[in-house]
CSV table of C-alpha atoms (C1' of nucleotides) in Angstrom, one decimal:
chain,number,residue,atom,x,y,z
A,1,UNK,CA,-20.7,-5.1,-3.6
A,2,UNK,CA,-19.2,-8.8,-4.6
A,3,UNK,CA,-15.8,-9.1,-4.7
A,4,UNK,CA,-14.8,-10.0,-8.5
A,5,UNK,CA,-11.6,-11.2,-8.5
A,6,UNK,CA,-11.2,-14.7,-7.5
A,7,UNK,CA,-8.0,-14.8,-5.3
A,8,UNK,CA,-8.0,-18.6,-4.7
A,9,UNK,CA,-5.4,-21.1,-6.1
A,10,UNK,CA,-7.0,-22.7,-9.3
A,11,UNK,CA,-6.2,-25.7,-8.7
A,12,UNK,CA,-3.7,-28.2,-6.6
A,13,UNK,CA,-0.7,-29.8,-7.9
A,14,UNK,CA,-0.4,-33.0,-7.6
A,15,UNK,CA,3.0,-34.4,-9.2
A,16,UNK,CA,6.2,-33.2,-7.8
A,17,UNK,CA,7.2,-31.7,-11.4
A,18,UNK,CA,4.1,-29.5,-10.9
A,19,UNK,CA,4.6,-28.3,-7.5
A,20,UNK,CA,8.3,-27.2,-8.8
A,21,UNK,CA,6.4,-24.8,-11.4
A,22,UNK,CA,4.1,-23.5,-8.7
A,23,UNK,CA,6.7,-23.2,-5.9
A,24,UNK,CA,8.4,-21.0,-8.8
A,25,UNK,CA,5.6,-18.6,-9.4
A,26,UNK,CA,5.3,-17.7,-5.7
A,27,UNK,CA,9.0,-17.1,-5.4
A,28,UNK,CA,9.3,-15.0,-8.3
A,29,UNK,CA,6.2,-12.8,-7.7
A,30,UNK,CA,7.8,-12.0,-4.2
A,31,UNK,CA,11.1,-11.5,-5.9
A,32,UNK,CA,9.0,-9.1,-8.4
A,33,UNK,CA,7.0,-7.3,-5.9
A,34,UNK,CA,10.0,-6.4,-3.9
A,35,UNK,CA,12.8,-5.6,-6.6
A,36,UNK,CA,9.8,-3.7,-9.0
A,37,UNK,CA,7.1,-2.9,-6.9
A,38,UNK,CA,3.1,-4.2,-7.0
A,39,UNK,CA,2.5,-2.4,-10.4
A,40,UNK,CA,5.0,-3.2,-12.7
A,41,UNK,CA,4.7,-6.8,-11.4
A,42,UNK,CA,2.7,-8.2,-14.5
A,43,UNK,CA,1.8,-11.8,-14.7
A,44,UNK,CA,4.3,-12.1,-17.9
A,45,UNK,CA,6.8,-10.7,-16.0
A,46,UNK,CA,6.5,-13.4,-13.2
A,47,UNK,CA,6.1,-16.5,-15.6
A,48,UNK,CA,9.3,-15.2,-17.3
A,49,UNK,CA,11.4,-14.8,-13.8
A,50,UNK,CA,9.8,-18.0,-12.9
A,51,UNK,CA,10.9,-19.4,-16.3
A,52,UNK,CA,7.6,-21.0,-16.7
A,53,UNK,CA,4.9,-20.0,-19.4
A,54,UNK,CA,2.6,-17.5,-18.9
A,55,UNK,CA,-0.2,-20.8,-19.8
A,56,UNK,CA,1.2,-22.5,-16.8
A,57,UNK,CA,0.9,-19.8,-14.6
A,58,UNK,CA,-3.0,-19.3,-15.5
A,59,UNK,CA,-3.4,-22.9,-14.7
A,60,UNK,CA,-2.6,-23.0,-11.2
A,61,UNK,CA,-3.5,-19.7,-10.5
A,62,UNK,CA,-6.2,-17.4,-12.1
A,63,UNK,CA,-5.2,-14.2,-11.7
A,64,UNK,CA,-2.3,-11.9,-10.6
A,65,UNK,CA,-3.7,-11.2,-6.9
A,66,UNK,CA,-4.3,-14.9,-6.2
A,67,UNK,CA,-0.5,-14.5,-6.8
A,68,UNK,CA,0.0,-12.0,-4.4
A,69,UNK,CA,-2.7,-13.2,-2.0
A,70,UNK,CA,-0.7,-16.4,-2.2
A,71,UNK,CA,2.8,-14.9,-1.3
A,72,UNK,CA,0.8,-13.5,1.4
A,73,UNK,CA,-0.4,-16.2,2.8
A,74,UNK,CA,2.6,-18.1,2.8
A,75,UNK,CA,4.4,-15.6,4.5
A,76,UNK,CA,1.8,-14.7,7.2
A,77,UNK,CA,1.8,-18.7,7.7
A,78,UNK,CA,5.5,-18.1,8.3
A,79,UNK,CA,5.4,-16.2,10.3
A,80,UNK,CA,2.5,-17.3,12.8
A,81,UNK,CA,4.1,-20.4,13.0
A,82,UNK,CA,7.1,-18.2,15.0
A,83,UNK,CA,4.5,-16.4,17.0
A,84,UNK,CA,3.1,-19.5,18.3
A,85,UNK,CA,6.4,-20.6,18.8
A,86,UNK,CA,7.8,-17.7,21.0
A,87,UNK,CA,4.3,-17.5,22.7
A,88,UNK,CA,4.8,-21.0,24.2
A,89,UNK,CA,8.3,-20.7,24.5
A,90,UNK,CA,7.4,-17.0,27.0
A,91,UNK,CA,4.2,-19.1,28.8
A,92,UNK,CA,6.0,-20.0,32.2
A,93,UNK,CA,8.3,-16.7,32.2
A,94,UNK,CA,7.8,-13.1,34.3
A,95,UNK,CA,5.9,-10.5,32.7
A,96,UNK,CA,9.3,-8.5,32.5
A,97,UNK,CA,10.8,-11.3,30.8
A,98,UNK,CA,8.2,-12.5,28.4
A,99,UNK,CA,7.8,-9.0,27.0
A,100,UNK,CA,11.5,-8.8,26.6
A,101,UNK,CA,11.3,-11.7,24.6
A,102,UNK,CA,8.7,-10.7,22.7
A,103,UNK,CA,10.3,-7.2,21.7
A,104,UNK,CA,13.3,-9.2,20.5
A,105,UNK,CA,11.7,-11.6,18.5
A,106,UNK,CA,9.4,-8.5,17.1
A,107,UNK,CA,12.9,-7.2,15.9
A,108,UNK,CA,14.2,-10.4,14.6
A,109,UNK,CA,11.3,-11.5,12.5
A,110,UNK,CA,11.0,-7.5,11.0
A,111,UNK,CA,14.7,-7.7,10.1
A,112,UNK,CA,14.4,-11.4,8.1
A,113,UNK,CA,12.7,-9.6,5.0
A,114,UNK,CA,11.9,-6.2,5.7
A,115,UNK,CA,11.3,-5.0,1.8
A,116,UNK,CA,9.1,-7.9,1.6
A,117,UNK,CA,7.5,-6.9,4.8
A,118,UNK,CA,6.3,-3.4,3.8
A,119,UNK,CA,5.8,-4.5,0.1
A,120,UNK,CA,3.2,-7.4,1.4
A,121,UNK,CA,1.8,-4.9,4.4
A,122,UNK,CA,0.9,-2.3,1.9
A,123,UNK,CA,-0.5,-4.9,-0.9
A,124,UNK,CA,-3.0,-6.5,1.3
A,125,UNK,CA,-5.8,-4.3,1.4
A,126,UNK,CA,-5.6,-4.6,-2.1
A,127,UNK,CA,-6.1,-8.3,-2.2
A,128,UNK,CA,-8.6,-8.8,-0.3
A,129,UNK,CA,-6.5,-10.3,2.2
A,130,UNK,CA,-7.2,-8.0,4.9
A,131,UNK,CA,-9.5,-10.6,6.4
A,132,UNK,CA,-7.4,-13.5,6.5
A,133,UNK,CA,-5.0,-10.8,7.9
A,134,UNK,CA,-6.8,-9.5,10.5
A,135,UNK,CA,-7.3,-13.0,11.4
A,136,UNK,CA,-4.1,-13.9,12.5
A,137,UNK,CA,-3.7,-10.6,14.3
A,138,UNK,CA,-6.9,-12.1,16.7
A,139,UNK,CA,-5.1,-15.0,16.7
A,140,UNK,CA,-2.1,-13.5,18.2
A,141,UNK,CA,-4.0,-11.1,20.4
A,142,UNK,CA,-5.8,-14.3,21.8
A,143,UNK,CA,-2.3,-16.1,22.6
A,144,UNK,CA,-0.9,-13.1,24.4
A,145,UNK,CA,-4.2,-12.1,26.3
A,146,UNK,CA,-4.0,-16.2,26.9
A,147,UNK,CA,-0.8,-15.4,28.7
A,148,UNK,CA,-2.1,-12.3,30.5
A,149,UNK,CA,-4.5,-14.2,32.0
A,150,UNK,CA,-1.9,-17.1,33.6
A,151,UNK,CA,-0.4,-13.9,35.4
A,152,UNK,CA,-4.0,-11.9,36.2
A,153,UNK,CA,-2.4,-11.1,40.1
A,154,UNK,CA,0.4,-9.5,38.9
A,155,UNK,CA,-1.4,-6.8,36.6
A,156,UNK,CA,-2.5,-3.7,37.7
A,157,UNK,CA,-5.0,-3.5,33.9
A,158,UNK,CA,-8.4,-4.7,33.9
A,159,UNK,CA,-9.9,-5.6,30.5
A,160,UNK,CA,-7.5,-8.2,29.3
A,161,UNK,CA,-8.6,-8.0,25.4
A,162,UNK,CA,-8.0,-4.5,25.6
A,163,UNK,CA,-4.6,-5.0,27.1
A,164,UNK,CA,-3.5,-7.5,24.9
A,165,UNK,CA,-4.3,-5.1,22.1
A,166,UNK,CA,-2.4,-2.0,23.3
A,167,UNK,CA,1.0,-4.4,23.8
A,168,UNK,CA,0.3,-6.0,20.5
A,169,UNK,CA,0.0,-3.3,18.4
A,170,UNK,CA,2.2,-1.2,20.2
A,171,UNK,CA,5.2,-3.9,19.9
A,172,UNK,CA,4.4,-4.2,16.3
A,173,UNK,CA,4.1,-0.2,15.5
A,174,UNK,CA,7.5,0.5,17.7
A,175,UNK,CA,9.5,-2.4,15.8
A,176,UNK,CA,7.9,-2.5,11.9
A,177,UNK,CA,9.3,1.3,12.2
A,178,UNK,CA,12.3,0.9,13.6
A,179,UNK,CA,13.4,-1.8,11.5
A,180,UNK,CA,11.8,0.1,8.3
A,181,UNK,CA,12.3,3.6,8.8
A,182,UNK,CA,14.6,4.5,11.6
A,183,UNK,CA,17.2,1.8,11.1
A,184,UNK,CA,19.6,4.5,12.8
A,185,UNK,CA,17.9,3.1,16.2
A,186,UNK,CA,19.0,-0.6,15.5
A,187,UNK,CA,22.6,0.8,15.6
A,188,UNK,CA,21.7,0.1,19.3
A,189,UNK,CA,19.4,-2.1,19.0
A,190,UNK,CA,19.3,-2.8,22.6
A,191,UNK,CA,18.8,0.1,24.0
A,192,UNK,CA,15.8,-0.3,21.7
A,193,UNK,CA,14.6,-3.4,23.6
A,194,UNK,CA,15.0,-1.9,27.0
A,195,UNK,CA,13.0,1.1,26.2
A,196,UNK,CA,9.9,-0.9,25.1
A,197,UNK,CA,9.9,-3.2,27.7
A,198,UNK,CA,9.8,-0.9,30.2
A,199,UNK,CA,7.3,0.8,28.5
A,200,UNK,CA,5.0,-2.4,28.3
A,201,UNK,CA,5.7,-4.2,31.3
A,202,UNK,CA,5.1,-0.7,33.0
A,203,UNK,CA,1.7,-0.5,31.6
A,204,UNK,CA,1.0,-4.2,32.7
A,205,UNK,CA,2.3,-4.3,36.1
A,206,UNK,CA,1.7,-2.4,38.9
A,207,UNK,CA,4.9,-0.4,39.6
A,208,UNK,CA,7.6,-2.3,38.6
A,209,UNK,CA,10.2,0.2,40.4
B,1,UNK,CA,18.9,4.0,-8.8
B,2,UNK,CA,17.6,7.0,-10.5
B,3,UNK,CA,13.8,7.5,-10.3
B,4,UNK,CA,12.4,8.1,-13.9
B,5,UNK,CA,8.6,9.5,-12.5
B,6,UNK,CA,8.4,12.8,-11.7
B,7,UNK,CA,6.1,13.4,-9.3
B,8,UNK,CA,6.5,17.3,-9.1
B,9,UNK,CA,3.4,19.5,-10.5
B,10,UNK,CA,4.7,20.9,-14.5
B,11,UNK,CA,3.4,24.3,-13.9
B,12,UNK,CA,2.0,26.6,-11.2
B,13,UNK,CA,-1.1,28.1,-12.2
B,14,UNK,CA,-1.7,32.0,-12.8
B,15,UNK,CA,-4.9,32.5,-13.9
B,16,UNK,CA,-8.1,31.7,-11.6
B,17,UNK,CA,-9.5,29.5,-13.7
B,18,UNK,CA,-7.1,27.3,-13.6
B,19,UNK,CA,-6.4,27.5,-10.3
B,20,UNK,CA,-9.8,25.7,-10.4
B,21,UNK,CA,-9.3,23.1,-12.9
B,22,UNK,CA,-6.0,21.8,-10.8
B,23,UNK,CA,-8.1,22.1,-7.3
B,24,UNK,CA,-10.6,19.8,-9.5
B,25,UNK,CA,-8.2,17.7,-10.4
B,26,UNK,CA,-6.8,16.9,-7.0
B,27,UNK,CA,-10.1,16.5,-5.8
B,28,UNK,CA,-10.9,14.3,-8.5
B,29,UNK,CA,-7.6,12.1,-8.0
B,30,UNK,CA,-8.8,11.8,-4.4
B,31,UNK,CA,-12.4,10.6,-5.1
B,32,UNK,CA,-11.4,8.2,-7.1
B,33,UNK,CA,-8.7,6.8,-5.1
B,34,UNK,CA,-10.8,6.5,-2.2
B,35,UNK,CA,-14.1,5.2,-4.6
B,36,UNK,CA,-12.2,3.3,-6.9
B,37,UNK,CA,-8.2,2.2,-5.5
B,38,UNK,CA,-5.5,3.0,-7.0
B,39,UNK,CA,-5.5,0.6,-9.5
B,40,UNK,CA,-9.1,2.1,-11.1
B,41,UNK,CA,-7.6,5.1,-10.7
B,42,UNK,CA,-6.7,5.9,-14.8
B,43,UNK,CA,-5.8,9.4,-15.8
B,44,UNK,CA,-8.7,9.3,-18.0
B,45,UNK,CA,-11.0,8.8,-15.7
B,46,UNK,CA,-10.0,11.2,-13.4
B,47,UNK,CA,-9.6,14.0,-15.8
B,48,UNK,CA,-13.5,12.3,-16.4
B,49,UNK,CA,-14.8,13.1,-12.9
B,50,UNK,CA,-13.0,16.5,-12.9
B,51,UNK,CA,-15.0,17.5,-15.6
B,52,UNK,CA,-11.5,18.8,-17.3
B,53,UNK,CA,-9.6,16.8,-20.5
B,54,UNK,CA,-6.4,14.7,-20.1
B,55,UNK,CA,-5.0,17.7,-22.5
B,56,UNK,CA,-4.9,20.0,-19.5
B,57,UNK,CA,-4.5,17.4,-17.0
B,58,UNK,CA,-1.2,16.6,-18.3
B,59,UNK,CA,-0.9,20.7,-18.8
B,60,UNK,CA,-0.3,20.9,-14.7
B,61,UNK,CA,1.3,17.1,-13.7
B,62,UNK,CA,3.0,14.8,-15.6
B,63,UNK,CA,2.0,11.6,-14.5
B,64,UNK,CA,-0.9,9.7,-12.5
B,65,UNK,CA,1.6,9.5,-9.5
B,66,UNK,CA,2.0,13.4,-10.1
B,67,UNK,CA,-1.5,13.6,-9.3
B,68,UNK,CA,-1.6,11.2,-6.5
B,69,UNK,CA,1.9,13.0,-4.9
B,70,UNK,CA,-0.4,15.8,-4.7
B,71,UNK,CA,-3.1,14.4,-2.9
B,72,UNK,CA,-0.9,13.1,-0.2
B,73,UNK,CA,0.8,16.5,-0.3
B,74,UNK,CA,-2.4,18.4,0.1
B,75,UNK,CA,-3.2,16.1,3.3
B,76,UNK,CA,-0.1,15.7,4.8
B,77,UNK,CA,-0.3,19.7,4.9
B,78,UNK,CA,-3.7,19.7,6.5
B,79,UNK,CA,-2.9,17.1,9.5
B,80,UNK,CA,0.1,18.8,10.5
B,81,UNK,CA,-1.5,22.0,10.5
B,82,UNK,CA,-3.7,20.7,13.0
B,83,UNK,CA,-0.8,18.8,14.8
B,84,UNK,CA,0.8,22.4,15.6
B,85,UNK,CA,-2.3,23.5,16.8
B,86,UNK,CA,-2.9,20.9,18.8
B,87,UNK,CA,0.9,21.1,20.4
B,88,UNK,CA,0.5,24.5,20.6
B,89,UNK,CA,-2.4,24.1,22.7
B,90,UNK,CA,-1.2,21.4,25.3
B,91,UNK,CA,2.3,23.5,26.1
B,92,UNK,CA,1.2,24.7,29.0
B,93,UNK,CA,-1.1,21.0,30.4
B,94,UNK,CA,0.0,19.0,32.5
B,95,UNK,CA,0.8,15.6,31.4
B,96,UNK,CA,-1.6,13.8,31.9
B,97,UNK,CA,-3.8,15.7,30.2
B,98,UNK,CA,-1.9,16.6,27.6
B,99,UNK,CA,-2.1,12.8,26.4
B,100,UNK,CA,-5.5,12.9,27.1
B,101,UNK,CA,-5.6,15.5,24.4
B,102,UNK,CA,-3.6,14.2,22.3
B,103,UNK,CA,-4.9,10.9,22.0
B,104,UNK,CA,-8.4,12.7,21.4
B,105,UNK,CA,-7.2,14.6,18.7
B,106,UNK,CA,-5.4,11.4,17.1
B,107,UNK,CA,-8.8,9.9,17.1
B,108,UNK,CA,-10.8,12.5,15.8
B,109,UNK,CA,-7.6,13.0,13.0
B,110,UNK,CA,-8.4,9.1,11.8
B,111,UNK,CA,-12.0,9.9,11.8
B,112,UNK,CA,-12.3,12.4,9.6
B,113,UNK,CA,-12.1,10.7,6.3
B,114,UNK,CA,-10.5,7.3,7.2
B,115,UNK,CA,-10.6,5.8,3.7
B,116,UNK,CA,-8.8,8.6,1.9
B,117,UNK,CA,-6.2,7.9,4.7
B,118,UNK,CA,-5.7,4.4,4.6
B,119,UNK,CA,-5.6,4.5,0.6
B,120,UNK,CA,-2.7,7.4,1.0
B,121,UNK,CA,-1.1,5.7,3.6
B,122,UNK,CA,-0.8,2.2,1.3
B,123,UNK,CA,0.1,4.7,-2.0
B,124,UNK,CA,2.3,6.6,-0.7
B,125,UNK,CA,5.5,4.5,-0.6
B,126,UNK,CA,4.8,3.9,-4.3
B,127,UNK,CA,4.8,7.5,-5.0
B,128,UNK,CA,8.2,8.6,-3.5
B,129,UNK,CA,6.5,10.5,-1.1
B,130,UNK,CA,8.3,8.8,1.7
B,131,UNK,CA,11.0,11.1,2.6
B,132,UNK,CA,7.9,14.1,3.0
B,133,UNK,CA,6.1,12.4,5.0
B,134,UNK,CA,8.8,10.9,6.9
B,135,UNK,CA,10.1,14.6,7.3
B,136,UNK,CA,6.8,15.4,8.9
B,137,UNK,CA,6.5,12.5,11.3
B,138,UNK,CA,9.9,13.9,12.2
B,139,UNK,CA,8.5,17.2,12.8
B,140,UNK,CA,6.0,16.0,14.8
B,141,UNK,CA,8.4,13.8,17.0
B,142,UNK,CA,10.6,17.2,17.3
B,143,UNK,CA,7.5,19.4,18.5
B,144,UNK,CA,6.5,16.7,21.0
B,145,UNK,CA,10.0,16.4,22.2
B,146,UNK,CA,9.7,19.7,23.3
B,147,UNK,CA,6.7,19.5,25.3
B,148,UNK,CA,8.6,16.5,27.5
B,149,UNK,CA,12.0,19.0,27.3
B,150,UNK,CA,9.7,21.5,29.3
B,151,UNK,CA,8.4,19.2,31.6
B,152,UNK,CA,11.4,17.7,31.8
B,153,UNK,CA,11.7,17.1,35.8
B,154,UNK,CA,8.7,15.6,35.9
B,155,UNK,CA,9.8,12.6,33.7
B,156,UNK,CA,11.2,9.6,34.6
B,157,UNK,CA,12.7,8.6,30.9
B,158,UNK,CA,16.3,9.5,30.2
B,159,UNK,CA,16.3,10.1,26.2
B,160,UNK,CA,13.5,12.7,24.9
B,161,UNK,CA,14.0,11.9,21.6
B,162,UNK,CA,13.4,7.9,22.2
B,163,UNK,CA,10.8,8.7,24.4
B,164,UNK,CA,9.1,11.3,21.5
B,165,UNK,CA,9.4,8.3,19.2
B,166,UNK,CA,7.6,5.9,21.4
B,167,UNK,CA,4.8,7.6,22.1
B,168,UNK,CA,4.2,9.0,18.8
B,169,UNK,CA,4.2,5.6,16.8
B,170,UNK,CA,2.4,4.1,19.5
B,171,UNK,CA,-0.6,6.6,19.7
B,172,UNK,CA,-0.9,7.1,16.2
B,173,UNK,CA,-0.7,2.9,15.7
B,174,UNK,CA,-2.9,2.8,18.4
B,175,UNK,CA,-5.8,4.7,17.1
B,176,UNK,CA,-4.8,4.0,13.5
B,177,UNK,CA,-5.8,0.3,14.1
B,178,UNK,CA,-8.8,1.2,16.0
B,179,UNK,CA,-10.3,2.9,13.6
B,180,UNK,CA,-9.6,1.4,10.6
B,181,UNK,CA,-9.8,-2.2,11.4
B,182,UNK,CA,-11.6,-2.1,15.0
B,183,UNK,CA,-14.4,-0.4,14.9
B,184,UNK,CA,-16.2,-1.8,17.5
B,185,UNK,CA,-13.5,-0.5,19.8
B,186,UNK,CA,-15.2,3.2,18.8
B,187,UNK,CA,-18.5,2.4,20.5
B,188,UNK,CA,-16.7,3.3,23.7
B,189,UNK,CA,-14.5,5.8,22.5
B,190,UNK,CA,-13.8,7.2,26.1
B,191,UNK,CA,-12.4,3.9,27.3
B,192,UNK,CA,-9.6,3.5,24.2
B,193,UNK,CA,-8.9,7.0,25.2
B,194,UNK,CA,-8.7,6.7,29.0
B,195,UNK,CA,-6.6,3.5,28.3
B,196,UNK,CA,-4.3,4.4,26.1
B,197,UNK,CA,-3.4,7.9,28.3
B,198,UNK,CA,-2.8,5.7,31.0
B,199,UNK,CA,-0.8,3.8,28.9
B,200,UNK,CA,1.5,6.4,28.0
B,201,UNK,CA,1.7,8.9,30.8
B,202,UNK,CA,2.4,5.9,33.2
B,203,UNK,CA,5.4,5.3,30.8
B,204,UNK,CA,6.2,9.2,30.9
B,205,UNK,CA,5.6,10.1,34.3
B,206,UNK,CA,7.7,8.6,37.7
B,207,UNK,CA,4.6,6.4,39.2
B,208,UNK,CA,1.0,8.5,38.8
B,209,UNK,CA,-0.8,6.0,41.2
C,1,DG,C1',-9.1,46.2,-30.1
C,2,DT,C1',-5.5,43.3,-30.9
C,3,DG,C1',-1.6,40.0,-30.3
C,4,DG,C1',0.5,36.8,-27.7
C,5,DA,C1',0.4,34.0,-23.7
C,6,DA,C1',-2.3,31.0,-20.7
C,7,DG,C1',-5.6,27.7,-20.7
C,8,DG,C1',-8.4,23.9,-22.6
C,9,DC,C1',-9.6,20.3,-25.7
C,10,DG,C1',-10.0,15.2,-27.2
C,11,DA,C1',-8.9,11.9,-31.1
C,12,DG,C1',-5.8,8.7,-31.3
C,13,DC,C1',-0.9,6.7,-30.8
C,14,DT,C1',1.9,3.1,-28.8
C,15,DA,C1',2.7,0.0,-25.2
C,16,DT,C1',1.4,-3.2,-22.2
C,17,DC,C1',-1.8,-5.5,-19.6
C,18,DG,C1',-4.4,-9.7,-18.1
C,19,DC,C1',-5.6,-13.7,-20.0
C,20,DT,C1',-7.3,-17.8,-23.6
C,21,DC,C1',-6.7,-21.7,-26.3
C,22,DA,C1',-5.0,-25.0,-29.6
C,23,DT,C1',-1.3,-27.8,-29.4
C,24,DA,C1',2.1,-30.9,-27.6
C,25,DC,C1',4.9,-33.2,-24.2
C,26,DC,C1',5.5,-36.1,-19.7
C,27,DC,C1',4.1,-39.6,-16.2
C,28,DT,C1',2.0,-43.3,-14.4
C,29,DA,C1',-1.3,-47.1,-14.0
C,30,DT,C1',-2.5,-50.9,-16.3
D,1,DA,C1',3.6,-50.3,-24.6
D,2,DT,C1',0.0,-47.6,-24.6
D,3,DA,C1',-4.0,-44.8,-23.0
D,4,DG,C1',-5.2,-40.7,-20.9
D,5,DG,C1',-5.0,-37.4,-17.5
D,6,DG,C1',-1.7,-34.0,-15.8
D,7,DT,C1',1.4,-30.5,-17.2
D,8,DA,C1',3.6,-27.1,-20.2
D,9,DT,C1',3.8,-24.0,-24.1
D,10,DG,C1',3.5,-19.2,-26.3
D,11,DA,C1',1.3,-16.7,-30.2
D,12,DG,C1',-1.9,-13.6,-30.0
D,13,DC,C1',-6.6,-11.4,-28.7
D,14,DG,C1',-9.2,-7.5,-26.9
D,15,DA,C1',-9.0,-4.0,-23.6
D,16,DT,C1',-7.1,-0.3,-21.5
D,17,DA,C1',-3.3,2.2,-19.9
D,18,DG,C1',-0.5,6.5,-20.0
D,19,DC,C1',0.3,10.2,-22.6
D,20,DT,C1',1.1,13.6,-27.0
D,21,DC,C1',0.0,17.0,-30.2
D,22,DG,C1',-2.3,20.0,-33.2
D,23,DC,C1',-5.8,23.1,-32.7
D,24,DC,C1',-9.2,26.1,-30.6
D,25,DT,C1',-10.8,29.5,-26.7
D,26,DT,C1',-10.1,32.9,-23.1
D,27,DC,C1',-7.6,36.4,-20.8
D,28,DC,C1',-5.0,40.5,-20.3
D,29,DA,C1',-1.3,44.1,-21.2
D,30,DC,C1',-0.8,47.6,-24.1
DNA sequence: GTGGAAGGCGAGCTATCGCTCATACCCTAT
DNA sequence: ATAGGGTATGAGCGATAGCTCGCCTTCCAC
């Protein structure tokens, strides 16, 4: 079963002239994949709304899901970058607190791009991207369960990984489908908030009330 | 913003034999999908594995996304029918174990052909079958708001239909994720259950413990 | 038993796809 | 100022996609 393929960059620029064309090609093929959708984003299409030639684009990258893998990649880089950030930023806080932050920011960073969200989060099994995906996730699982841990004494749950999974995906389910497919809800957006705190911090701590 | 695909089936069929040749072709499409992705997935080659032409497959739908539509259609019908079951039979549970039932049933729902579902769950916003399915998440929410109207004293949340919402999108991303990208979770299939009910009744219910 | 409708067939059309390659321009180190 | 690698170009190739249309077969009401 080897994966065909080849979703890697072909090669790096090196002059600033070059890393204009590239920069281009990413852009456009997010602009393409959200205004047109995965299929009719063809790689002719792409070098045209980059206004580069459809040459260049085979010379940096070799085929239209490194494209897409690449978009990816720069946007789960993105936006890890504001999980680690909001992670540290939540380390010396109360469970209520931290997970009301966390709720907030889930919110926020949904609402920055959302077509681009849901394009990219349904492309990425395609592209093979599901690892480098999945990844991440870990990586954010291991960050919160990092936190759980600082505050063991004030939890009522036992298996931390396990834990850190439930609020993760959870967080991620409740606010990717808000944002996406109930926007109605973000009307009050903090009513929103309060619910799923109190949903998480209840499963978390003891008995809050 | 007019959509140009139709995605509606071109005729009904009369006679039993072609009652068969559109069963095969929806079975086909759905092979192939899972087999294949959607990309593979040419109207050649599924009239091909149906063992019918592309004559009478464009005879009953008028496009590949016709065909795909119908597999989702075809699915979507099948899970709810098992959703209302399942409601039906939980009405008169307690809630704790009606969660527990519930989250059991989610489970065994994933489980039962897991790559035809995560295929239809990535193709289906590229087939316009959004507002369907949307219409039967919305269903579901409505049946399961129900349930917590009847039991309505023993709650300690304020809005029913909030409350629907959260526990809904969290089981279902709850198990989705499990298993489709956790597998290993599924060795111990009685703890992700036992878990994730305490997860949610504790949200549902005043204070259990 | 026959006529017309329902069903089935598949060669082949047009469009578009992903992608290559021969050619030419631009930049920088010497 | 020039050599030579880095960069850019786009006509066009082969493959395949979705889909049509003219013709044949089967079914069924009468």
């Amino acid at each position: 079963m080897a994966r065909k393929p080849l979703t890697n960059p072909r090669k790096q620029a090196s002059q600033a002239r070059s890393r204009v064309t590239v920069d281009a090609l990413v852009d456009a093929t997010a602009r393409i994949l959200v205004r047109d959708g995965y299929d009719k984003a063809s790689t002719n299409r792409i070098a045209d709304m980059a206004g580069v030639s459809i040459g260049s684009l085979y010379q940096y990258y070799p085929s239209k899901e490194a494209l897409v893998a690449a978009v990816i990649d720069r946007h789960n880089r993105q936006i890890m970058r504001r999980v680690r950030t909001v992670l540290t930023e939540i380390a010396s806080l109360p469970i209520e607190r931290a997970v009301r932050r966390l709720v907030a920011f889930a919110i926020e960073a949904h609402r920055i791009d959302p077509r681009l969200h849901r394009v990219l989060a349904e492309q990425i099994p395609r592209v093979g991207r599901l690892e480098n995906v999945e990844a991440l996730n870990r990586e954010g699982y291991a960050l919160f369960r990092d936190y759980l841990e600082s505050r063991r004494d004030e939890l009522r749950v036992r298996d931390l990984d396990l834990a850190a999974f439930v609020c993760a995906t959870s967080i991620e389910a409740l606010t990717h489908s808000a944002v996406l497919y109930h926007t109605e809800m973000l009307r009050d957006a903090e009513a929103l908030i309060e619910e799923t705190t109190r949903f998480i911090s209840g499963y978390l701590q003891p008995t809050s009330v």
